[in-house]
Coordinates of C-alpha atoms in Angstrom, one line a residue:
M1 CA 123.2 196.7 -29.1
A2 CA 124.5 193.7 -27.1
E3 CA 124.0 193.9 -23.3
P4 CA 127.1 194.4 -21.2
M5 CA 128.2 191.5 -19.1
I6 CA 129.5 191.4 -15.5
V7 CA 132.9 189.9 -14.9
R8 CA 134.3 189.4 -11.4
V9 CA 137.9 190.2 -10.6
Q10 CA 139.4 188.6 -7.4
S11 CA 142.4 190.4 -5.8
P12 CA 144.0 190.1 -2.4
D13 CA 141.7 192.9 -1.2
G14 CA 138.5 191.2 -2.3
V15 CA 136.2 190.9 -5.3
K16 CA 135.0 193.6 -7.6
R17 CA 132.4 193.4 -10.4
I18 CA 133.4 195.0 -13.7
S19 CA 130.8 195.8 -16.4
V20 CA 132.2 195.2 -19.9
G21 CA 131.0 195.0 -23.4
K22 CA 131.5 191.8 -25.4
R23 CA 133.4 193.7 -28.1
E24 CA 135.6 195.4 -25.6
T25 CA 139.3 194.8 -26.1
G26 CA 141.7 193.4 -23.5
A27 CA 143.5 196.8 -23.2
Q28 CA 140.2 198.6 -22.5
F29 CA 139.2 196.0 -20.0
L30 CA 142.5 196.3 -18.1
K31 CA 142.1 200.1 -18.0
K32 CA 138.7 199.6 -16.3
I33 CA 140.3 197.3 -13.8
A34 CA 143.0 199.8 -13.0
M35 CA 140.5 202.5 -12.4
E36 CA 138.3 200.2 -10.2
F37 CA 141.2 199.1 -8.0
G38 CA 143.1 202.4 -8.0
L39 CA 146.2 200.9 -9.7
S40 CA 148.4 201.9 -12.5
N41 CA 148.7 199.5 -15.5
N42 CA 152.1 198.3 -14.6
E43 CA 151.2 197.4 -11.0
F44 CA 149.2 194.2 -11.7
S45 CA 148.5 191.4 -14.1
V46 CA 145.1 189.6 -14.7
Y47 CA 144.8 185.9 -15.6
L48 CA 142.0 183.6 -16.5
N49 CA 143.2 181.0 -14.0
R50 CA 144.5 181.2 -10.5
N51 CA 147.7 179.4 -11.5
K52 CA 148.8 182.4 -13.6
T53 CA 147.8 181.0 -16.9
G54 CA 145.8 182.7 -19.6
E55 CA 147.1 186.3 -19.1
I56 CA 145.1 189.1 -20.6
C57 CA 147.8 191.4 -22.1
A58 CA 147.6 195.2 -21.9
A59 CA 148.7 195.5 -25.5
S60 CA 146.0 193.1 -26.7
N61 CA 143.5 194.5 -29.2
K62 CA 141.6 191.3 -29.2
P63 CA 137.9 191.5 -28.0
L64 CA 137.2 189.7 -24.7
S65 CA 135.0 187.2 -26.5
L66 CA 138.1 185.6 -28.0
F67 CA 139.4 185.0 -24.5
R68 CA 136.2 183.0 -24.0
I69 CA 135.2 185.2 -21.1
K70 CA 131.5 184.9 -20.3
H71 CA 129.0 186.8 -18.1
G72 CA 129.8 186.0 -14.4
D73 CA 133.3 184.6 -14.9
M74 CA 136.0 185.0 -12.3
L75 CA 139.4 186.4 -13.2
F76 CA 142.4 186.7 -10.9
L77 CA 144.4 189.9 -10.3
F78 CA 148.0 189.5 -9.1
L79 CA 150.0 192.5 -7.9
A80 CA 153.5 193.0 -9.3
G81 CA 156.0 191.2 -7.1
A82 CA 153.3 189.4 -5.1
P83 CA 154.0 185.7 -4.2
S84 CA 152.1 183.2 -6.3
T85 CA 150.4 180.9 -3.8
S86 CA 147.2 179.0 -4.0
T87 CA 146.1 180.4 -0.7
Q88 CA 146.1 184.0 -1.9
Y89 CA 142.7 183.8 -3.5
M90 CA 139.3 182.2 -3.1
Q91 CA 137.3 180.7 -5.9
T92 CA 133.7 181.9 -6.2
S93 CA 130.7 179.8 -7.0
C94 CA 127.9 182.0 -8.3
V95 CA 126.8 185.4 -9.5
G96 CA 123.1 186.2 -9.2
G97 CA 122.4 182.5 -8.7
A98 CA 124.2 181.3 -11.8
V99 CA 126.6 178.5 -11.3
L100 CA 130.2 179.4 -12.2
G101 CA 132.5 177.0 -10.5
S102 CA 133.4 175.2 -7.3
A103 CA 133.0 176.4 -3.8
P104 CA 136.0 178.1 -2.1
T105 CA 138.8 175.8 -1.3
A106 CA 141.3 178.2 0.2
S107 CA 140.9 181.6 1.8
A108 CA 142.9 184.7 1.6
F109 CA 141.7 185.5 5.1
V110 CA 142.6 183.3 8.0
E111 CA 139.5 182.2 9.9
D112 CA 139.4 182.5 13.7
E113 CA 140.8 179.6 15.6
I114 CA 137.3 178.6 16.9
D115 CA 136.0 178.4 13.3
Q116 CA 138.9 176.2 12.3
I117 CA 138.1 173.9 15.3
L118 CA 134.4 173.7 14.4
N119 CA 135.1 173.2 10.7
K120 CA 136.8 169.9 11.6
Q121 CA 133.9 168.6 13.7
D122 CA 131.1 166.6 12.0
G123 CA 128.5 168.4 14.2
K124 CA 126.2 165.4 14.5
I125 CA 123.9 165.0 17.5
Y126 CA 124.5 161.5 18.6
R127 CA 121.7 159.6 20.4
N128 CA 121.7 156.4 22.5
R129 CA 119.7 153.4 21.6
D130 CA 116.1 153.7 22.9
A131 CA 115.1 150.6 24.8
Q132 CA 111.4 151.0 24.0
L133 CA 111.4 152.1 20.4
C134 CA 114.6 150.5 18.9
R135 CA 114.1 147.0 17.6
H136 CA 117.6 146.3 16.4
G137 CA 120.9 145.0 17.9
P138 CA 123.4 147.2 19.8
K139 CA 125.3 148.0 16.6
G140 CA 122.3 148.9 14.5
K141 CA 120.7 152.3 13.9
C142 CA 117.1 153.3 13.2
V143 CA 115.1 156.5 12.9
H144 CA 114.9 156.7 16.7
C145 CA 118.6 156.6 17.4
V146 CA 120.4 157.7 14.2
P147 CA 122.5 160.8 14.6
L148 CA 120.8 164.1 13.9
E149 CA 122.1 167.0 11.9
P150 CA 123.2 170.1 13.9
F151 CA 120.4 172.1 12.3
D152 CA 117.6 169.7 13.2
E153 CA 114.7 172.0 14.1
D154 CA 112.7 169.5 16.3
Y155 CA 115.8 168.8 18.4
L156 CA 116.6 172.5 18.9
N157 CA 113.0 173.3 19.7
H158 CA 112.9 170.7 22.4
L159 CA 116.0 171.9 24.2
D160 CA 115.4 173.7 27.5
P161 CA 115.2 176.6 26.8
P162 CA 114.4 176.1 23.1
V163 CA 117.0 177.4 20.6
K164 CA 115.5 180.0 18.3
H165 CA 118.6 180.6 16.2
L166 CA 120.9 178.1 14.5
S167 CA 124.6 178.4 15.3
F168 CA 126.5 179.9 12.4
H169 CA 128.4 176.7 11.7
A170 CA 125.1 174.6 11.9
Y171 CA 123.7 177.1 9.3
I172 CA 126.7 176.5 7.1
R173 CA 126.3 172.7 7.4
K174 CA 122.7 173.2 6.3
L175 CA 123.8 175.1 3.3
T176 CA 126.6 172.7 2.4
G177 CA 124.6 169.5 3.0
G178 CA 123.0 167.4 0.3
A179 CA 124.4 165.7 -2.7
D180 CA 126.3 168.7 -4.0
K181 CA 128.1 169.2 -0.6
G182 CA 127.8 173.0 -0.9
K183 CA 129.4 173.2 -4.3
F184 CA 127.2 176.1 -5.2
V185 CA 127.3 178.0 -1.9
A186 CA 128.7 181.6 -1.6
L187 CA 127.8 183.8 1.3
E188 CA 127.2 187.2 -0.4
N189 CA 127.4 190.4 1.6
I190 CA 124.6 192.8 1.0
S191 CA 125.4 196.1 -0.7
C192 CA 123.1 199.2 -0.6
K193 CA 125.4 201.2 -3.0
I194 CA 125.2 201.7 -6.7
K195 CA 127.5 199.2 -8.5
S196 CA 130.4 200.9 -10.2
G197 CA 131.6 200.4 -13.8
C198 CA 128.2 200.9 -15.6
E199 CA 128.8 203.2 -18.6
G200 CA 125.5 203.0 -20.4
H201 CA 124.1 206.1 -18.7
P202 CA 125.2 209.3 -16.8
P203 CA 126.0 208.8 -13.1
W204 CA 123.5 209.2 -10.4
P205 CA 121.3 211.3 -10.0
D206 CA 121.0 211.8 -13.7
G207 CA 120.8 208.1 -14.5
I208 CA 120.6 204.5 -13.1
C209 CA 119.8 201.1 -14.6
T210 CA 118.8 197.7 -13.3
K211 CA 122.4 196.4 -13.5
C212 CA 124.0 199.0 -11.3
Q213 CA 121.0 199.6 -9.1
P214 CA 121.2 197.8 -5.7
S215 CA 118.3 195.4 -5.1
A216 CA 115.5 196.3 -2.7
I217 CA 115.8 194.7 0.7
T218 CA 113.1 192.8 2.6
L219 CA 114.0 192.5 6.2
N220 CA 113.8 189.0 7.6
R221 CA 114.4 187.8 11.2
Q222 CA 117.9 186.2 10.9
K223 CA 117.7 182.4 11.5
Y224 CA 121.3 182.0 12.7
R225 CA 123.6 183.9 14.9
H226 CA 127.4 184.1 14.9
V227 CA 127.7 183.9 18.7
D228 CA 125.4 181.7 20.8
N229 CA 126.4 182.6 24.4
I230 CA 128.2 185.3 26.3
M231 CA 129.9 184.4 29.5
F232 CA 131.6 186.6 32.0
E233 CA 134.4 184.6 33.7
N234 CA 133.3 185.8 37.2
H235 CA 131.0 188.3 38.9
T236 CA 133.9 190.5 39.9
I237 CA 134.4 191.7 36.3
A238 CA 130.8 192.9 36.1
D239 CA 130.7 194.3 39.6
R240 CA 133.8 196.3 39.0
F241 CA 132.2 197.9 35.9
L242 CA 128.9 198.6 37.6
N243 CA 130.7 200.3 40.5
F244 CA 131.0 203.4 38.4
W245 CA 127.2 203.8 38.1
R246 CA 126.8 202.9 41.8
Q247 CA 129.1 205.7 42.9
T248 CA 128.1 208.4 40.4
G249 CA 124.7 207.6 39.1
N250 CA 126.1 208.1 35.5
Q251 CA 125.8 205.5 32.7
R252 CA 129.0 203.8 31.4
I253 CA 130.4 202.1 28.3
G254 CA 133.1 199.5 28.2
F255 CA 134.8 197.2 25.7
L256 CA 134.8 193.4 26.4
Y257 CA 138.1 191.6 26.1
G258 CA 138.2 187.9 26.1
R259 CA 138.2 185.0 23.7
Y260 CA 135.9 182.9 21.5
T261 CA 135.4 179.2 22.6
E262 CA 133.2 176.3 21.9
H263 CA 129.7 176.5 23.4
K264 CA 128.8 172.9 23.9
D265 CA 125.1 173.4 24.9
I266 CA 124.2 174.1 21.2
P267 CA 125.4 172.0 18.2
L268 CA 128.6 173.8 16.8
G269 CA 127.9 176.8 19.0
I270 CA 130.4 179.6 19.8
R271 CA 130.7 181.4 23.1
A272 CA 132.3 184.8 23.8
E273 CA 134.1 184.5 27.1
V274 CA 134.8 187.9 28.8
A275 CA 138.0 188.2 30.9
A276 CA 138.1 192.0 31.4
I277 CA 136.3 195.3 30.6
Y278 CA 138.3 198.3 29.4
E279 CA 136.6 201.7 29.8
P280 CA 137.5 204.2 27.1
P281 CA 137.4 208.0 27.5
Q282 CA 133.7 209.0 27.5
I283 CA 131.2 211.5 28.9
G284 CA 128.4 210.0 30.8
T285 CA 125.3 211.4 32.5
A286 CA 122.3 209.8 34.1
N287 CA 120.6 209.4 30.7
S288 CA 123.3 209.8 28.0
L289 CA 126.7 208.5 26.9
E290 CA 129.2 209.9 24.4
L291 CA 132.4 208.1 23.4
L292 CA 135.5 210.2 23.0
E293 CA 138.6 209.6 20.9
D294 CA 140.9 207.1 22.7
P295 CA 144.7 207.6 22.0
K296 CA 145.4 204.5 24.1
A297 CA 143.2 202.1 22.0
P298 CA 146.1 200.7 19.8
I299 CA 148.2 200.0 22.9
V300 CA 145.3 198.3 24.7
H301 CA 144.7 196.2 21.7
E302 CA 148.4 195.2 21.6
I303 CA 148.4 194.3 25.3
A304 CA 145.3 192.2 24.9
E305 CA 146.7 190.4 21.9
K306 CA 149.9 189.5 23.9
L307 CA 147.7 188.2 26.7
G308 CA 145.8 185.9 24.2
L309 CA 142.7 188.1 24.3
R310 CA 140.8 190.1 21.8
K311 CA 138.0 192.7 21.7
V312 CA 134.8 190.5 21.6
G313 CA 132.1 193.1 22.2
W314 CA 131.0 196.2 24.1
I315 CA 128.8 196.8 27.2
F316 CA 126.8 199.7 28.3
T317 CA 124.5 200.5 31.2
D318 CA 120.9 201.8 31.3
L319 CA 120.2 201.8 35.0
I320 CA 117.8 203.9 37.2
S321 CA 117.9 203.4 40.9
E322 CA 114.5 202.4 42.5
D323 CA 115.3 201.9 46.2
T324 CA 118.8 202.8 47.4
R325 CA 118.3 201.0 50.7
K326 CA 117.3 197.7 49.0
G327 CA 119.7 198.2 46.1
T328 CA 116.9 197.7 43.5
V329 CA 116.7 199.2 40.0
K330 CA 113.8 200.1 37.8
Y331 CA 112.6 197.6 35.1
I332 CA 112.6 200.0 32.1
R333 CA 113.5 197.8 29.1
N334 CA 110.2 195.8 28.9
K335 CA 107.6 194.9 26.4
D336 CA 105.9 198.3 26.8
A337 CA 109.1 200.1 26.0
H338 CA 112.0 198.8 23.8
I339 CA 114.8 196.2 24.0
L340 CA 117.4 198.2 22.2
S341 CA 116.9 201.7 20.7
A342 CA 117.5 202.4 17.1
E343 CA 120.6 204.5 18.0
E344 CA 122.0 201.5 20.0
C345 CA 121.3 199.2 17.1
I346 CA 123.2 201.6 14.8
T347 CA 126.1 201.7 17.2
A348 CA 126.2 197.9 17.4
G349 CA 126.1 197.7 13.7
D350 CA 129.0 200.1 13.4
F351 CA 131.0 198.0 15.8
Q352 CA 130.2 194.8 14.0
N353 CA 131.2 196.3 10.7
K354 CA 134.6 197.2 12.3
H355 CA 135.1 193.6 13.5
H356 CA 134.3 191.3 10.6
N357 CA 134.0 187.6 10.8
N358 CA 136.5 186.0 8.4
C359 CA 134.7 183.3 6.4
R360 CA 136.0 180.9 3.7
L361 CA 132.6 180.8 2.0
S362 CA 132.4 184.5 1.2
P363 CA 133.8 186.0 -2.0
D364 CA 134.9 189.0 0.1
G365 CA 136.6 186.8 2.7
H366 CA 134.3 188.0 5.5
F367 CA 130.7 187.5 6.4
G368 CA 128.8 188.9 9.5
S369 CA 130.5 189.5 12.8
K370 CA 131.1 187.9 16.2
F371 CA 131.2 191.2 18.0
V372 CA 128.5 191.2 20.7
T373 CA 126.5 193.8 22.6
V374 CA 125.7 193.5 26.3
L375 CA 123.2 195.8 28.1
A376 CA 123.2 196.1 31.9
T377 CA 119.7 197.1 32.9
G378 CA 117.0 196.4 35.4
G379 CA 115.1 193.1 35.1
P380 CA 111.6 192.1 36.1
D381 CA 112.9 191.3 39.6
N382 CA 114.3 194.8 39.9
Q383 CA 117.8 193.5 40.0
V384 CA 120.6 194.3 37.5
H385 CA 120.5 191.9 34.5
F386 CA 122.9 191.5 31.7
E387 CA 121.2 191.1 28.3
G388 CA 123.2 190.0 25.2
Y389 CA 122.5 190.9 21.6
Q390 CA 123.8 191.3 18.1
V391 CA 122.2 193.0 15.1
S392 CA 121.6 191.1 11.9
N393 CA 123.8 191.2 8.8
Q394 CA 121.0 193.2 7.1
C395 CA 121.3 195.8 9.7
M396 CA 125.1 195.8 9.4
A397 CA 124.7 196.6 5.6
L398 CA 122.2 199.4 6.3
V399 CA 124.6 201.0 8.8
R400 CA 127.7 200.5 6.8
D401 CA 126.2 202.2 3.7
E402 CA 124.7 205.0 5.9
C403 CA 121.1 204.2 5.1
L404 CA 119.6 203.9 8.6
L405 CA 118.7 206.7 11.0
P406 CA 117.2 206.8 14.5
C407 CA 113.8 208.4 15.1
R408 CA 114.0 211.4 17.4
D409 CA 110.9 210.8 19.6
A410 CA 110.5 207.0 19.3
P411 CA 113.7 205.1 20.4
E412 CA 112.2 201.8 19.2
L413 CA 111.9 203.0 15.6
G414 CA 114.5 203.5 13.0
Y415 CA 114.1 205.2 9.6
V416 CA 115.6 204.3 6.3
K417 CA 116.8 207.3 4.4
E418 CA 115.1 208.5 1.2
S419 CA 117.3 208.8 -1.9
T420 CA 118.9 212.2 -2.6
S421 CA 121.0 213.7 -5.3
E422 CA 124.1 212.7 -3.3
Q423 CA 123.0 209.1 -2.3
Y424 CA 120.8 206.5 -3.8
V425 CA 119.1 204.4 -1.2
P426 CA 117.3 201.1 -2.1
D427 CA 113.8 200.5 -0.9
V428 CA 113.7 198.6 2.4
F429 CA 110.6 196.6 3.4
Y430 CA 109.4 194.5 6.4
K431 CA 106.4 192.3 6.8
D432 CA 103.7 193.1 9.4
T433 CA 100.2 191.9 10.2
D434 CA 97.2 194.2 10.0
K435 CA 94.2 194.2 12.4
F436 CA 92.5 191.5 10.4
G437 CA 95.5 189.1 10.7
N438 CA 96.6 189.5 7.1
E439 CA 100.3 189.7 6.3
I440 CA 101.2 193.0 4.7
T441 CA 104.5 194.5 3.4
Q442 CA 105.5 197.8 4.8
L443 CA 108.1 200.4 3.7
A444 CA 110.7 200.8 6.4
R445 CA 109.9 204.4 7.1
P446 CA 109.7 204.1 10.0
L447 CA 111.1 200.6 10.9
P448 CA 110.6 198.7 14.2
V449 CA 114.2 197.8 15.1
E450 CA 113.0 194.4 16.6
Y451 CA 113.5 193.1 13.0
L452 CA 117.2 193.8 13.3
I453 CA 117.9 192.3 16.8
I454 CA 119.2 188.9 17.6
D455 CA 119.2 188.0 21.3
I456 CA 122.1 186.0 23.0
T457 CA 122.0 184.3 26.4
T458 CA 124.4 186.0 28.8
T459 CA 125.6 183.9 31.8
F460 CA 128.0 183.6 34.7
P461 CA 129.7 180.2 35.4
K462 CA 128.9 178.1 38.4
D463 CA 132.6 177.7 39.0
P464 CA 134.3 181.2 38.4
V465 CA 137.2 181.5 36.1
Y466 CA 140.0 184.1 36.6
T467 CA 142.3 185.1 33.8
F468 CA 143.2 188.0 36.1
V469 CA 143.4 187.6 39.9
S470 CA 140.5 189.0 41.9
S471 CA 141.8 191.2 44.7
P472 CA 139.9 192.8 47.6
H473 CA 141.8 196.0 46.7
P474 CA 142.1 196.0 42.9
F475 CA 144.1 198.6 40.9
A476 CA 142.3 201.8 39.8
V477 CA 140.3 201.6 36.5
V478 CA 141.4 204.0 33.8
N479 CA 139.3 207.1 32.8
R480 CA 137.5 207.3 36.1
E481 CA 138.9 210.7 37.3
V482 CA 135.4 212.1 37.6
M483 CA 134.7 209.8 40.6
G484 CA 138.2 210.4 42.1
E485 CA 139.7 207.2 40.9
T486 CA 143.0 207.9 39.2
Q487 CA 145.7 205.8 37.6
D488 CA 149.0 207.2 38.9
F489 CA 151.9 206.3 41.1
H490 CA 149.9 207.3 44.2
S491 CA 147.3 204.6 43.4
L492 CA 150.1 202.1 42.4
S493 CA 151.9 202.7 45.7
T494 CA 148.6 202.1 47.6
Y495 CA 147.8 199.0 45.5
L496 CA 151.2 197.4 46.2
S497 CA 151.0 198.2 49.9
Q498 CA 147.5 196.6 50.1
N499 CA 148.4 193.5 48.0
Q500 CA 151.5 191.9 49.5
S501 CA 151.8 188.3 48.4
E502 CA 154.7 185.9 48.0
F503 CA 153.4 185.3 44.4
F504 CA 154.3 188.2 42.3
L505 CA 152.1 186.8 39.5
D506 CA 149.0 187.4 41.7
I507 CA 150.0 191.0 42.3
I508 CA 150.7 191.8 38.6
S509 CA 147.7 189.9 37.2
D510 CA 145.4 192.9 36.9
F511 CA 144.4 194.0 33.4
H512 CA 144.0 197.7 34.4
L513 CA 147.4 197.6 36.2
L514 CA 149.1 196.2 33.0
V515 CA 147.5 199.0 30.9
F516 CA 148.8 201.6 33.3
L517 CA 152.4 200.2 33.3
V518 CA 152.4 200.3 29.5
T519 CA 150.7 203.7 29.0
N520 CA 151.8 205.9 32.0
D521 CA 153.5 209.2 31.1
V522 CA 156.3 209.0 33.7
M523 CA 157.8 205.6 32.7
P524 CA 155.9 203.8 30.0
L525 CA 157.0 200.2 29.7
R526 CA 155.7 199.3 26.3
E527 CA 159.0 198.0 25.0
S528 CA 159.8 195.8 28.0
M529 CA 156.4 194.2 28.9
S530 CA 156.4 191.2 26.6
L531 CA 158.0 188.9 29.3
I532 CA 155.5 189.8 32.1
L533 CA 152.5 189.7 29.6
D534 CA 153.6 186.2 28.6
A535 CA 153.9 185.2 32.3
V536 CA 150.3 186.4 32.9
K537 CA 149.1 184.6 29.8
T538 CA 150.7 181.3 30.7
R539 CA 150.3 181.7 34.5
N540 CA 154.0 181.2 35.0
E541 CA 155.3 182.4 38.4
E542 CA 158.9 181.8 37.5
V543 CA 158.8 184.0 34.5
A544 CA 157.0 186.7 36.5
Q545 CA 159.8 186.6 39.2
T546 CA 162.4 187.0 36.4
W547 CA 160.7 190.2 35.2
K548 CA 160.3 191.4 38.9
R549 CA 164.1 191.3 39.1
S550 CA 164.4 193.5 36.0
E551 CA 165.7 197.1 36.0
Q552 CA 162.4 198.4 34.8
W553 CA 160.4 197.0 37.8
A554 CA 163.1 198.2 40.2
T555 CA 162.6 201.7 38.8
I556 CA 158.9 201.4 39.2
E557 CA 159.3 200.5 42.9
Q558 CA 161.6 203.5 43.3
L559 CA 159.0 205.8 41.9
C560 CA 156.4 204.4 44.2
G561 CA 158.8 204.9 47.1
T562 CA 159.1 208.6 46.4
V563 CA 155.3 209.1 46.5
P564 CA 154.3 210.7 49.8
S565 CA 151.9 208.7 51.9
L566 CA 148.2 209.6 51.5
P567 CA 146.1 210.9 54.4
D568 CA 144.3 208.1 56.2
S569 CA 140.9 209.5 55.2
F570 CA 141.9 208.8 51.5
A571 CA 143.7 205.5 52.0
D572 CA 140.9 203.5 50.5
F573 CA 139.6 206.1 48.0
G574 CA 138.9 204.4 44.7
A575 CA 139.2 200.9 46.0
V576 CA 136.5 199.2 44.0
G577 CA 134.6 196.5 45.8
G578 CA 135.6 197.9 49.3
S579 CA 133.7 200.3 51.5
V580 CA 132.4 203.7 50.3
P581 CA 135.3 206.2 50.4
T582 CA 135.7 208.4 53.4
P583 CA 134.1 211.9 52.7
P584 CA 136.4 214.8 52.1
P585 CA 136.9 217.4 54.9
A586 CA 133.8 219.2 56.0
D587 CA 134.6 222.5 54.3
M588 CA 134.7 220.8 50.9
W589 CA 131.5 219.9 49.0
H590 CA 130.5 217.2 46.5
C591 CA 128.7 218.4 43.4
K592 CA 125.4 216.4 43.3
H593 CA 125.4 216.4 39.5
C594 CA 128.9 215.1 38.7
T595 CA 130.3 214.2 42.2
Y596 CA 133.4 216.6 41.7
V597 CA 134.8 217.7 45.1
N598 CA 134.9 221.6 45.2
P599 CA 136.5 224.1 47.7
P600 CA 134.1 226.0 50.0
I601 CA 134.5 229.3 48.3
M602 CA 132.9 228.0 45.0
D603 CA 129.2 228.5 44.5
H604 CA 129.3 226.6 41.2
C605 CA 131.0 223.3 40.4
E606 CA 134.4 223.7 38.8
M607 CA 133.9 220.6 36.7
C608 CA 130.3 221.0 35.3
S609 CA 129.5 224.6 36.2
L610 CA 126.2 223.7 37.8
P611 CA 125.1 225.5 41.0
R612 CA 125.9 224.1 44.4
T613 CA 122.3 223.9 45.5

């Protein structure tokens, strides 16, 4: 019996592999495609060529061999009524290493602006003529001064500090270099799932074959990274985030909003610039964190997009105070402990899977992720340090296909699941060294998560940058009710009284204030914020003044005017960066566990139910 062949079908939603027999008819083949893509037979057409020539008819009883379809060929699926444009699809170059065609020339997925900028650069490392070694004229070139490729290992190793990972675009240049100019390059995403469409045996767990079985994975330390540097625009952003831990002792999670820019310290490098931190609903204690569902997430995303920002990563704290008088913290993430726990790696992988990196060289239209992880923890000098990371593309695949678990008693170890009747899990290996110095291959049960981690330098600029104006009395941060900081018209009235400037743009340029104006329950301004968001984005005072004269802002001011003035003892409560808030009246008491303020008649905290003493 002839072996089945694999045919790839490209649709606007990506590529799928279809297993077909050589004697299968066109009608049978189209039925398989309909089942694979979840379509009915009259919703699509399949062609041999992207220009809609060589259609495979549903009524055709001819075997596929007469269409000259071979193992590994690419066909093109068009939805009924979809526009026929050459940019809808990407050509694919190989299947299992076999050459099938040319590299992608157009992408169905728009690459990020920074990728488009770097794609146009040659990436060469230009060097001046060496007066001692060069023996040629000013217009000549020799081995001592000829431009280097962006992936030149000697150059990267001699930088200060040395660069351990290629930038992603330097990695692409390495793949696409040489005589063929990357003609045969296709960045394949790893899959840990059984391939669909194989009909030669019963479904798992009763049967599996080498054609539908996912390949075993050997973990390698990734040689490139999608982001080469993380930079906070200024220290205020980080201090404002850390203030929650300073006042409560509880850990905190936030999402980083900013933009991707060129990192010129590394050839073809990418930097994630952080302009603001949004803190979603969460439950935090001194040693745990739990994210809650966030109904405001789509609106925050919309605000950021109109400000020219995007979610570039996440940040969390793991801080333990050492000496409150000196303001020092314990150094707990060291070589004797762990850098990131398996649970944190899984969370990072999940976030990265939700924020794909669009890539023209991938048959799926995406490859890896630019989403970064920042950990705020104690450093060797017992000061707060910000450490940047990503997890590898291999880790992303293990997390996406639900193959990786944390170990309960060893945070530095993960554990790859074993196959069950519900799920087939491929074997995962990593290479280690035994006590005699010999390299051995180990099954990833358990797995040191250091094989999955890529470190990224995290910095603050010498000259601070301010997308949002830094105020001595900033507006309250959302979801901080547990520490007495609330976003309401009381806090807005206080903020406006403390920040009186002739430049309205300076007053309104606070990310947390803009979120409140859009999402508050009394008078949400979602439909009328475009003008002021554009003013903040373009730093245009004239446009800001125009919005200030609007009916909406007049109503906001009226609402603030109706708010009764707060007692003097609470005037500065919640002002981040200022002095510690004045304590409540003597007959009230602070819960030492969650900091909630309780009336004197209570023996147990109303918030956390723990005893007063």
